[in-house]
GROMACS .gro file of C-alpha atoms in nm:
model
  471
    1MET     CA    1   5.924   8.214  14.339
    2ARG     CA    2   6.246   8.314  14.429
    3ILE     CA    3   6.446   8.620  14.230
    4VAL     CA    4   6.762   8.811  14.277
    5PHE     CA    5   6.804   9.163  14.169
    6ALA     CA    6   7.178   9.247  14.192
    7GLU     CA    7   7.461   9.496  14.109
    8PRO     CA    8   7.816   9.364  14.041
    9PRO     CA    9   7.994   9.286  14.374
   10ILE     CA   10   8.256   9.581  14.365
   11LYS     CA   11   8.477   9.477  14.672
   12LYS     CA   12   8.793   9.296  14.620
   13LYS     CA   13   8.835   9.221  15.013
   14LYS     CA   14   8.622   9.354  15.294
   15PHE     CA   15   8.652   9.712  15.315
   16GLN     CA   16   8.846   9.745  14.995
   17PRO     CA   17   8.624   9.853  14.716
   18ILE     CA   18   8.715   9.840  14.334
   19LEU     CA   19   8.525  10.165  14.289
   20PRO     CA   20   8.368  10.406  14.574
   21GLN     CA   21   8.008  10.352  14.574
   22THR     CA   22   7.784  10.624  14.771
   23HIS     CA   23   7.465  10.536  14.665
   24PRO     CA   24   7.263  10.224  14.507
   25TYR     CA   25   7.189  10.178  14.122
   26MET     CA   26   6.844  10.343  14.091
   27GLY     CA   27   6.759  10.141  13.779
   28ILE     CA   28   6.750   9.825  14.019
   29LEU     CA   29   6.543   9.969  14.259
   30TYR     CA   30   6.281  10.083  13.995
   31LEU     CA   31   6.268   9.739  13.838
   32ILE     CA   32   6.215   9.588  14.189
   33SER     CA   33   5.898   9.835  14.251
   34TYR     CA   34   5.773   9.788  13.926
   35VAL     CA   35   5.758   9.407  13.956
   36ARG     CA   36   5.638   9.417  14.303
   37GLU     CA   37   5.348   9.625  14.236
   38ARG     CA   38   5.215   9.404  13.957
   39ILE     CA   39   5.298   9.046  14.062
   40ASP     CA   40   5.231   8.889  14.388
   41ASP     CA   41   5.347   8.576  14.560
   42ILE     CA   42   5.725   8.639  14.468
   43GLN     CA   43   6.037   8.659  14.700
   44ILE     CA   44   6.273   8.942  14.587
   45SER     CA   45   6.597   8.976  14.730
   46TYR     CA   46   6.835   9.282  14.665
   47LEU     CA   47   7.219   9.249  14.639
   48GLU     CA   48   7.382   9.555  14.668
   49GLY     CA   49   7.722   9.651  14.519
   50ASN     CA   50   7.924   9.680  14.843
   51LEU     CA   51   7.990   9.310  14.866
   52THR     CA   52   8.297   9.117  14.772
   53ILE     CA   53   8.265   8.840  14.499
   54ASN     CA   54   8.267   8.553  14.775
   55GLU     CA   55   7.990   8.737  14.970
   56HIS     CA   56   7.786   8.788  14.678
   57ILE     CA   57   7.827   8.425  14.558
   58SER     CA   58   7.722   8.295  14.925
   59ARG     CA   59   7.416   8.496  14.932
   60VAL     CA   60   7.310   8.348  14.602
   61GLN     CA   61   7.363   8.022  14.714
   62GLU     CA   62   7.154   8.087  15.018
   63ILE     CA   63   6.882   8.230  14.846
   64LYS     CA   64   6.863   7.957  14.557
   65PRO     CA   65   6.689   8.201  14.308
   66ASP     CA   66   6.489   8.097  14.015
   67LEU     CA   67   6.584   8.406  13.833
   68TYR     CA   68   6.902   8.622  13.884
   69PHE     CA   69   6.900   8.959  13.729
   70LEU     CA   70   7.242   9.141  13.693
   71SER     CA   71   7.258   9.521  13.586
   72PHE     CA   72   7.593   9.660  13.497
   73THR     CA   73   7.791   9.930  13.306
   74SER     CA   74   8.079   9.886  13.041
   75PHE     CA   75   8.326   9.952  13.317
   76LEU     CA   76   8.201   9.666  13.525
   77SER     CA   77   8.160   9.402  13.237
   78ASN     CA   78   8.482   9.176  13.312
   79LEU     CA   79   8.379   9.170  13.684
   80SER     CA   80   8.005   9.087  13.594
   81PHE     CA   81   8.141   8.805  13.364
   82GLU     CA   82   8.339   8.654  13.638
   83VAL     CA   83   8.023   8.666  13.855
   84MET     CA   84   7.797   8.502  13.619
   85LYS     CA   85   8.029   8.234  13.538
   86LYS     CA   86   8.054   8.136  13.919
   87ILE     CA   87   7.696   8.145  13.934
   88LYS     CA   88   7.650   7.924  13.655
   89ASP     CA   89   7.912   7.672  13.756
   90ASP     CA   90   7.740   7.646  14.109
   91ASN     CA   91   7.380   7.614  13.947
   92PRO     CA   92   7.375   7.554  13.558
   93ALA     CA   93   6.989   7.559  13.560
   94ILE     CA   94   6.951   7.911  13.701
   95THR     CA   95   6.823   8.183  13.440
   96ILE     CA   96   7.049   8.473  13.414
   97ILE     CA   97   6.892   8.801  13.278
   98CYS     CA   98   7.116   9.089  13.267
   99GLY     CA   99   7.049   9.467  13.182
  100GLY     CA  100   7.195   9.808  13.177
  101SER     CA  101   7.444  10.010  12.948
  102GLN     CA  102   7.677   9.711  12.842
  103PRO     CA  103   7.417   9.443  12.796
  104THR     CA  104   7.231   9.695  12.572
  105ILE     CA  105   7.531   9.796  12.399
  106ASN     CA  106   7.673   9.445  12.314
  107PRO     CA  107   7.399   9.171  12.401
  108GLU     CA  108   7.578   8.917  12.209
  109GLU     CA  109   7.923   8.953  12.411
  110VAL     CA  110   7.718   8.925  12.723
  111LEU     CA  111   7.544   8.624  12.625
  112GLN     CA  112   7.852   8.453  12.534
  113ASN     CA  113   7.956   8.542  12.884
  114GLY     CA  114   7.693   8.345  13.077
  115ALA     CA  115   7.372   8.533  13.054
  116ASP     CA  116   7.073   8.377  12.899
  117ILE     CA  117   6.877   8.701  12.848
  118CYS     CA  118   6.962   9.066  12.779
  119VAL     CA  119   6.727   9.328  12.842
  120ILE     CA  120   6.774   9.607  12.599
  121GLY     CA  121   6.731   9.978  12.708
  122GLU     CA  122   6.467  10.071  12.962
  123GLY     CA  123   6.356   9.763  13.158
  124GLU     CA  124   6.057   9.809  13.376
  125ILE     CA  125   5.799   9.655  13.142
  126THR     CA  126   6.017   9.412  12.968
  127VAL     CA  127   6.139   9.272  13.324
  128CYS     CA  128   5.818   9.251  13.456
  129GLU     CA  129   5.689   9.054  13.144
  130LEU     CA  130   5.995   8.813  13.197
  131VAL     CA  131   5.910   8.734  13.549
  132LYS     CA  132   5.563   8.662  13.457
  133HIS     CA  133   5.683   8.431  13.179
  134TYR     CA  134   5.895   8.222  13.410
  135PHE     CA  135   5.625   8.230  13.676
  136ASN     CA  136   5.374   8.080  13.442
  137LYS     CA  137   5.141   8.361  13.465
  138SER     CA  138   5.198   8.451  13.115
  139ASP     CA  139   5.138   8.227  12.783
  140THR     CA  140   5.394   8.426  12.605
  141ASN     CA  141   5.711   8.293  12.434
  142LEU     CA  142   6.023   8.452  12.463
  143SER     CA  143   6.006   8.578  12.106
  144SER     CA  144   5.698   8.775  12.157
  145ILE     CA  145   5.841   8.977  12.450
  146PHE     CA  146   5.992   9.305  12.336
  147GLY     CA  147   6.316   9.429  12.389
  148ILE     CA  148   6.530   9.117  12.473
  149VAL     CA  149   6.809   8.938  12.311
  150TYR     CA  150   6.818   8.579  12.410
  151LYS     CA  151   7.025   8.266  12.351
  152THR     CA  152   6.845   7.919  12.271
  153ASP     CA  153   7.063   7.614  12.172
  154GLU     CA  154   7.374   7.860  12.114
  155LYS     CA  155   7.163   8.069  11.872
  156ILE     CA  156   7.095   8.430  11.959
  157PHE     CA  157   6.768   8.604  11.866
  158HIS     CA  158   6.671   8.960  11.887
  159THR     CA  159   6.292   9.055  11.968
  160GLN     CA  160   6.136   9.376  11.852
  161LYS     CA  161   6.241   9.689  12.018
  162ARG     CA  162   6.050   9.821  12.333
  163SER     CA  163   5.893  10.160  12.350
  164LEU     CA  164   5.994  10.391  12.598
  165ILE     CA  165   5.765  10.458  12.902
  166LYS     CA  166   5.608  10.800  12.800
  167ASN     CA  167   5.442  10.885  13.153
  168LEU     CA  168   5.727  10.876  13.397
  169ASP     CA  169   5.468  10.935  13.677
  170SER     CA  170   5.306  10.583  13.605
  171ILE     CA  171   5.633  10.428  13.755
  172PRO     CA  172   5.631  10.371  14.125
  173PHE     CA  173   5.899  10.518  14.346
  174PRO     CA  174   6.206  10.318  14.355
  175ALA     CA  175   6.211  10.042  14.631
  176TRP     CA  176   6.361  10.243  14.894
  177ASP     CA  177   6.247  10.027  15.171
  178LEU     CA  178   6.524   9.776  15.068
  179VAL     CA  179   6.790  10.038  15.129
  180ASP     CA  180   6.967  10.161  15.420
  181MET     CA  181   7.141  10.470  15.298
  182LYS     CA  182   7.328  10.501  15.618
  183LYS     CA  183   7.530  10.210  15.521
  184TYR     CA  184   7.677  10.398  15.228
  185PRO     CA  185   7.981  10.637  15.287
  186ARG     CA  186   7.925  11.010  15.277
  187ASP     CA  187   8.008  11.163  14.947
  188HIS     CA  188   8.298  11.411  14.963
  189PHE     CA  189   8.070  11.657  14.801
  190SER     CA  190   7.807  11.671  15.034
  191LYS     CA  191   7.640  11.930  15.266
  192SER     CA  192   7.452  11.692  15.477
  193TYR     CA  193   7.383  11.319  15.546
  194PRO     CA  194   7.236  11.080  15.468
  195ARG     CA  195   7.233  11.160  15.096
  196ALA     CA  196   7.009  11.011  14.807
  197ASN     CA  197   6.955  11.059  14.439
  198ILE     CA  198   6.622  11.086  14.270
  199ILE     CA  199   6.591  11.034  13.881
  200VAL     CA  200   6.390  11.340  13.776
  201THR     CA  201   6.433  11.304  13.405
  202ARG     CA  202   6.501  11.018  13.149
  203GLY     CA  203   6.681  11.066  12.825
  204CYS     CA  204   6.863  11.366  12.661
  205PRO     CA  205   6.798  11.608  12.381
  206TYR     CA  206   7.162  11.651  12.324
  207ASN     CA  207   7.436  11.449  12.132
  208CYS     CA  208   7.774  11.502  12.266
  209ASN     CA  209   8.010  11.287  12.081
  210PHE     CA  210   8.164  11.148  12.402
  211CYS     CA  211   7.865  11.037  12.579
  212SER     CA  212   7.710  10.686  12.566
  213ASN     CA  213   7.354  10.837  12.609
  214PRO     CA  214   7.260  10.725  12.251
  215VAL     CA  215   7.249  10.357  12.375
  216TRP     CA  216   6.916  10.461  12.534
  217LYS     CA  217   6.803  10.633  12.247
  218VAL     CA  218   6.610  10.294  12.107
  219SER     CA  219   6.283  10.488  12.057
  220LYS     CA  220   6.132  10.826  12.109
  221PRO     CA  221   6.046  11.050  12.296
  222TRP     CA  222   6.414  11.085  12.375
  223LEU     CA  223   6.338  11.341  12.683
  224ARG     CA  224   6.100  11.259  12.932
  225LEU     CA  225   5.993  11.483  13.254
  226ARG     CA  226   5.853  11.352  13.582
  227SER     CA  227   5.569  11.611  13.680
  228PRO     CA  228   5.694  11.865  13.951
  229GLU     CA  229   5.414  11.723  14.187
  230ASN     CA  230   5.563  11.369  14.140
  231ILE     CA  231   5.916  11.463  14.242
  232ALA     CA  232   5.802  11.662  14.523
  233GLU     CA  233   5.626  11.363  14.670
  234GLU     CA  234   5.938  11.163  14.628
  235ILE     CA  235   6.130  11.397  14.821
  236GLN     CA  236   5.886  11.417  15.113
  237TYR     CA  237   5.892  11.050  15.120
  238LEU     CA  238   6.271  11.054  15.150
  239TYR     CA  239   6.277  11.333  15.397
  240ASN     CA  240   6.030  11.144  15.620
  241ILE     CA  241   6.270  10.854  15.634
  242GLY     CA  242   6.558  11.063  15.729
  243ILE     CA  243   6.723  11.158  15.382
  244ARG     CA  244   6.875  11.514  15.443
  245GLU     CA  245   7.039  11.563  15.096
  246ILE     CA  246   6.916  11.477  14.746
  247TYR     CA  247   7.095  11.467  14.406
  248LEU     CA  248   6.822  11.568  14.143
  249TYR     CA  249   6.952  11.330  13.885
  250GLY     CA  250   6.930  11.347  13.524
  251ASP     CA  251   7.152  11.399  13.212
  252GLU     CA  252   7.076  11.776  13.301
  253PHE     CA  253   6.818  11.946  13.536
  254ASN     CA  254   6.732  12.227  13.290
  255PRO     CA  255   6.637  12.089  12.951
  256VAL     CA  256   6.317  12.284  12.964
  257PRO     CA  257   6.380  12.560  13.217
  258LYS     CA  258   6.009  12.653  13.269
  259TRP     CA  259   5.985  12.279  13.412
  260SER     CA  260   6.292  12.310  13.598
  261ILE     CA  261   6.173  12.639  13.782
  262ALA     CA  262   5.823  12.498  13.854
  263VAL     CA  263   6.002  12.177  14.019
  264CYS     CA  264   6.198  12.413  14.231
  265GLU     CA  265   5.856  12.583  14.333
  266GLU     CA  266   5.699  12.254  14.440
  267ILE     CA  267   5.987  12.156  14.643
  268LYS     CA  268   6.004  12.516  14.803
  269LYS     CA  269   5.650  12.430  14.908
  270LEU     CA  270   5.764  12.140  15.128
  271GLY     CA  271   5.921  12.410  15.355
  272HIS     CA  272   6.215  12.177  15.472
  273ASP     CA  273   6.507  12.433  15.571
  274ASP     CA  274   6.749  12.159  15.668
  275LEU     CA  275   6.718  11.962  15.323
  276PHE     CA  276   6.995  12.028  15.077
  277PHE     CA  277   7.016  11.970  14.710
  278GLN     CA  278   7.273  11.910  14.414
  279THR     CA  279   7.214  11.880  14.047
  280ILE     CA  280   7.362  11.910  13.705
  281LEU     CA  281   7.282  12.168  13.437
  282HIS     CA  282   7.350  12.240  13.061
  283ALA     CA  283   7.536  12.575  13.060
  284ASN     CA  284   7.304  12.697  12.748
  285LYS     CA  285   6.991  12.713  12.934
  286VAL     CA  286   7.083  12.888  13.271
  287ASN     CA  287   6.908  13.222  13.370
  288ASP     CA  288   6.855  13.416  13.698
  289ASP     CA  289   6.499  13.274  13.745
  290LEU     CA  290   6.651  12.932  13.754
  291SER     CA  291   6.964  13.019  13.961
  292LYS     CA  292   6.745  13.199  14.228
  293GLY     CA  293   6.480  12.897  14.210
  294LEU     CA  294   6.776  12.666  14.288
  295SER     CA  295   6.917  12.876  14.571
  296ASP     CA  296   6.561  12.894  14.724
  297ILE     CA  297   6.560  12.517  14.769
  298ASN     CA  298   6.911  12.483  14.923
  299CYS     CA  299   7.082  12.358  14.604
  300TRP     CA  300   7.410  12.448  14.715
  301LEU     CA  301   7.615  12.265  14.425
  302VAL     CA  302   7.545  12.224  14.062
  303LYS     CA  303   7.768  12.051  13.802
  304ILE     CA  304   7.830  12.170  13.475
  305GLY     CA  305   7.983  11.993  13.183
  306ILE     CA  306   8.230  12.248  13.003
  307GLU     CA  307   8.456  11.984  12.867
  308SER     CA  308   8.695  12.216  12.676
  309GLY     CA  309   8.822  12.576  12.669
  310ASN     CA  310   8.835  12.584  12.302
  311GLN     CA  311   8.529  12.709  12.115
  312SER     CA  312   8.636  12.503  11.810
  313THR     CA  313   8.650  12.201  12.004
  314LEU     CA  314   8.299  12.257  12.167
  315ASP     CA  315   8.162  12.287  11.816
  316ARG     CA  316   8.332  11.959  11.688
  317ILE     CA  317   8.223  11.725  11.960
  318ASN     CA  318   7.865  11.863  11.933
  319LYS     CA  319   7.836  12.011  12.273
  320LYS     CA  320   7.596  12.297  12.185
  321ILE     CA  321   7.744  12.549  12.431
  322THR     CA  322   7.960  12.836  12.388
  323LEU     CA  323   8.255  12.980  12.621
  324GLU     CA  324   8.036  13.286  12.654
  325GLN     CA  325   7.745  13.073  12.791
  326VAL     CA  326   7.969  12.899  13.044
  327ARG     CA  327   8.069  13.234  13.190
  328ASP     CA  328   7.705  13.372  13.195
  329ALA     CA  329   7.586  13.057  13.350
  330CYS     CA  330   7.845  13.078  13.634
  331LYS     CA  331   7.798  13.434  13.697
  332SER     CA  332   7.426  13.393  13.716
  333LEU     CA  333   7.454  13.098  13.974
  334LYS     CA  334   7.719  13.278  14.175
  335LYS     CA  335   7.469  13.573  14.226
  336TYR     CA  336   7.281  13.337  14.415
  337ASN     CA  337   7.576  13.179  14.620
  338VAL     CA  338   7.551  12.843  14.443
  339LYS     CA  339   7.881  12.674  14.415
  340ILE     CA  340   7.987  12.523  14.081
  341PHE     CA  341   8.150  12.205  13.979
  342GLY     CA  342   8.304  12.211  13.623
  343PHE     CA  343   8.377  11.898  13.426
  344PHE     CA  344   8.669  11.915  13.164
  345MET     CA  345   8.845  11.665  12.970
  346ALA     CA  346   9.208  11.651  12.812
  347PHE     CA  347   9.275  11.574  12.441
  348HIS     CA  348   8.937  11.573  12.288
  349ILE     CA  349   8.878  11.343  11.982
  350TRP     CA  350   8.645  11.355  11.691
  351GLU     CA  351   8.608  11.272  11.313
  352GLU     CA  352   8.610  11.552  11.060
  353ASN     CA  353   8.613  11.513  10.672
  354GLU     CA  354   8.711  11.141  10.712
  355HIS     CA  355   8.994  11.206  10.945
  356LEU     CA  356   9.074  11.137  11.289
  357CYS     CA  357   9.126  11.473  11.460
  358TYR     CA  358   9.212  11.574  11.841
  359GLU     CA  359   9.317  11.858  12.031
  360THR     CA  360   9.689  11.958  12.047
  361PRO     CA  361   9.876  12.007  12.385
  362GLU     CA  362   9.859  12.378  12.329
  363GLU     CA  363   9.489  12.361  12.290
  364THR     CA  364   9.439  12.125  12.609
  365ILE     CA  365   9.671  12.372  12.786
  366ASN     CA  366   9.424  12.637  12.675
  367THR     CA  367   9.152  12.445  12.844
  368LEU     CA  368   9.362  12.435  13.167
  369ASP     CA  369   9.413  12.823  13.127
  370PHE     CA  370   9.030  12.851  13.106
  371ALA     CA  371   8.931  12.651  13.411
  372ARG     CA  372   9.225  12.821  13.607
  373ASP     CA  373   9.085  13.163  13.522
  374LEU     CA  374   8.719  13.059  13.608
  375LEU     CA  375   8.839  12.926  13.945
  376ALA     CA  376   9.054  13.238  14.018
  377ASN     CA  377   8.757  13.469  13.948
  378ASN     CA  378   8.531  13.246  14.176
  379LEU     CA  379   8.318  13.158  13.873
  380LEU     CA  380   8.389  12.794  13.964
  381ASP     CA  381   8.450  12.603  14.291
  382TYR     CA  382   8.576  12.272  14.184
  383ILE     CA  383   8.680  12.094  13.860
  384SER     CA  384   8.745  11.740  13.745
  385TRP     CA  385   9.026  11.667  13.502
  386GLY     CA  386   9.140  11.346  13.317
  387PHE     CA  387   9.176  11.216  12.958
  388THR     CA  388   8.892  11.190  12.703
  389THR     CA  389   8.773  10.819  12.730
  390PRO     CA  390   8.596  10.650  12.432
  391ILE     CA  391   8.296  10.470  12.635
  392PRO     CA  392   8.119  10.210  12.439
  393GLY     CA  393   7.764  10.354  12.300
  394SER     CA  394   7.945  10.688  12.219
  395GLN     CA  395   8.007  10.814  11.859
  396LEU     CA  396   8.347  10.879  12.005
  397TYR     CA  397   8.382  10.512  12.085
  398ASN     CA  398   8.289  10.425  11.732
  399THR     CA  399   8.499  10.672  11.593
  400CYS     CA  400   8.825  10.529  11.760
  401LEU     CA  401   8.751  10.176  11.671
  402LYS     CA  402   8.683  10.298  11.308
  403TYR     CA  403   9.062  10.425  11.297
  404ASN     CA  404   9.203  10.168  11.520
  405ALA     CA  405   9.271  10.396  11.772
  406ILE     CA  406   9.204  10.152  12.077
  407ASP     CA  407   9.204   9.802  12.136
  408PRO     CA  408   8.845   9.708  12.287
  409LYS     CA  409   8.994   9.401  12.467
  410VAL     CA  410   9.227   9.657  12.689
  411LYS     CA  411   9.019   9.791  12.995
  412MET     CA  412   8.908  10.127  12.977
  413SER     CA  413   9.112  10.235  13.276
  414LYS     CA  414   9.418  10.161  13.051
  415TRP     CA  415   9.308  10.340  12.755
  416ASP     CA  416   9.495  10.676  12.838
  417LYS     CA  417   9.796  10.475  12.800
  418THR     CA  418   9.703  10.269  12.497
  419LEU     CA  419   9.553  10.519  12.267
  420VAL     CA  420   9.749  10.484  11.951
  421HIS     CA  421   9.627  10.752  11.730
  422LEU     CA  422   9.762  11.070  11.907
  423ASP     CA  423  10.108  11.181  11.759
  424ILE     CA  424  10.199  11.341  12.075
  425ASP     CA  425  10.464  11.212  12.318
  426ASN     CA  426  10.291  11.011  12.603
  427LYS     CA  427  10.506  11.202  12.873
  428VAL     CA  428  10.362  11.536  12.739
  429MET     CA  429  10.005  11.385  12.801
  430GLN     CA  430  10.090  11.244  13.127
  431ARG     CA  431  10.251  11.603  13.235
  432ILE     CA  432   9.940  11.797  13.128
  433LYS     CA  433   9.711  11.538  13.300
  434ARG     CA  434   9.938  11.614  13.617
  435LYS     CA  435   9.915  11.994  13.600
  436GLY     CA  436   9.533  11.932  13.574
  437MET     CA  437   9.520  11.716  13.842
  438LEU     CA  438   9.733  11.978  14.061
  439LEU     CA  439   9.484  12.269  13.988
  440GLN     CA  440   9.194  12.002  14.085
  441ALA     CA  441   9.369  11.935  14.395
  442ARG     CA  442   9.457  12.315  14.503
  443TYR     CA  443   9.093  12.395  14.484
  444ASN     CA  444   8.947  12.091  14.661
  445ILE     CA  445   9.194  12.175  14.945
  446LYS     CA  446   9.097  12.550  14.928
  447ASN     CA  447   8.736  12.453  14.958
  448GLY     CA  448   8.789  12.202  15.250
  449LEU     CA  449   8.726  11.862  15.061
  450ARG     CA  450   8.850  11.575  15.263
  451ASP     CA  451   8.945  11.397  14.930
  452CYS     CA  452   9.159  11.642  14.738
  453GLY     CA  453   9.261  11.415  14.442
  454LEU     CA  454   9.615  11.364  14.539
  455ARG     CA  455   9.566  10.999  14.561
  456TYR     CA  456   9.593  11.009  14.171
  457ILE     CA  457   9.950  11.154  14.167
  458ASN     CA  458  10.281  11.067  14.325
  459ILE     CA  459  10.264  11.274  14.630
  460ASN     CA  460  10.638  11.273  14.718
  461HIS     CA  461  10.726  11.403  14.358
  462TRP     CA  462  10.455  11.646  14.340
  463LEU     CA  463  10.409  11.803  14.669
  464THR     CA  464  10.655  12.083  14.628
  465LYS     CA  465  10.491  12.146  14.299
  466LEU     CA  466  10.146  12.175  14.465
  467ILE     CA  467  10.287  12.407  14.736
  468HIS     CA  468  10.415  12.624  14.460
  469ILE     CA  469  10.136  12.678  14.272
  470MET     CA  470   9.914  12.723  14.600
  471LYS     CA  471  10.128  13.044  14.651
   0.00000   0.00000   0.00000
């Protein structure tokens, strides 16, 4: 039996990516390793995202798979639908199974655009049962496989929800043997190379209104942690195959600080002075013990979701942090020479008392002032800046739909120009966005990044302004 596990091909032409991709999709590598461990006599091919559509389709035609698995996010939905149509046109008998955030959020739409089955939420056990089903190693009917939505005779059926895997250590390491990390371009934010991501947690205890994380909260426990020993074992494996920088990936590395410090201690025991790390933290659970632990393992950069410089906004978007906690977290990390990347967003949106509410230009400028103050006082090194985007699956997205604030048919990349609820001149919004991009570029340049963010703005028009604010 031949099976293809695929990412959407993100290149329009050779050497011309739609989106930069510096690492493979970890979810697919986990699916492959889980299936390989439990089913023999199958031929698995992995199609990475750094292909053009024509290259992708040609590979599928060469392999002639019995099953084609495609995992994708909301941002890549239209591209994925185009790929599925081409594959179905070429081979109508092929079974297409889709997973990832968008198939979980809106399986009906995905089924209407060429898929036969959608895997909802966490996929390892479900995908393995589907492979067994089509491999005739199981007598189960599709209706008895939990965690799927499928189409039969143009009718759509939902099966019972699949429970989450409680013991993450029971999942084999991703299929790293199928990946050559040296093929991926070096990330702009990197200390060494090659770099890999490893997933250390699944789930999140928080409910920020802009985050699409709720799509994965199909059952409890929402938060699951790998053991420190299991994480260290995978890190040693990656080090042995040449990896020299690792992103400790999860919604946040410090949901349980005691566990986070234990992870750092296990990594330190490995004794690799030439191995570097990055991770992401929640500002309300940073202390000196954690900061020192991160510094001890050569974690040179952490990312923190700050989002707004207005406490009232942070409260309303359910961020569960205070501005004082942000400052204290940055001071603690800086005490141990850890660089910090802060995420900020302009014009937050929320619902309050049955009304659609949003930040004013003055409040958004206040966020920029807060970011500028942290940068000037060496409490931040880098920032990101852009309009708040209603991502499908988030509370924010549902709120915007409720008040007809977005057109769901418009591409998300265009929503900053099509949000109709804001009683603000679009020129004012764009001017504030450019100010933030210039601030971002200034500190990227100051700290030596090759990609300083200037590709997002009209260089000829704004170069003199950039020079002015750098004085």
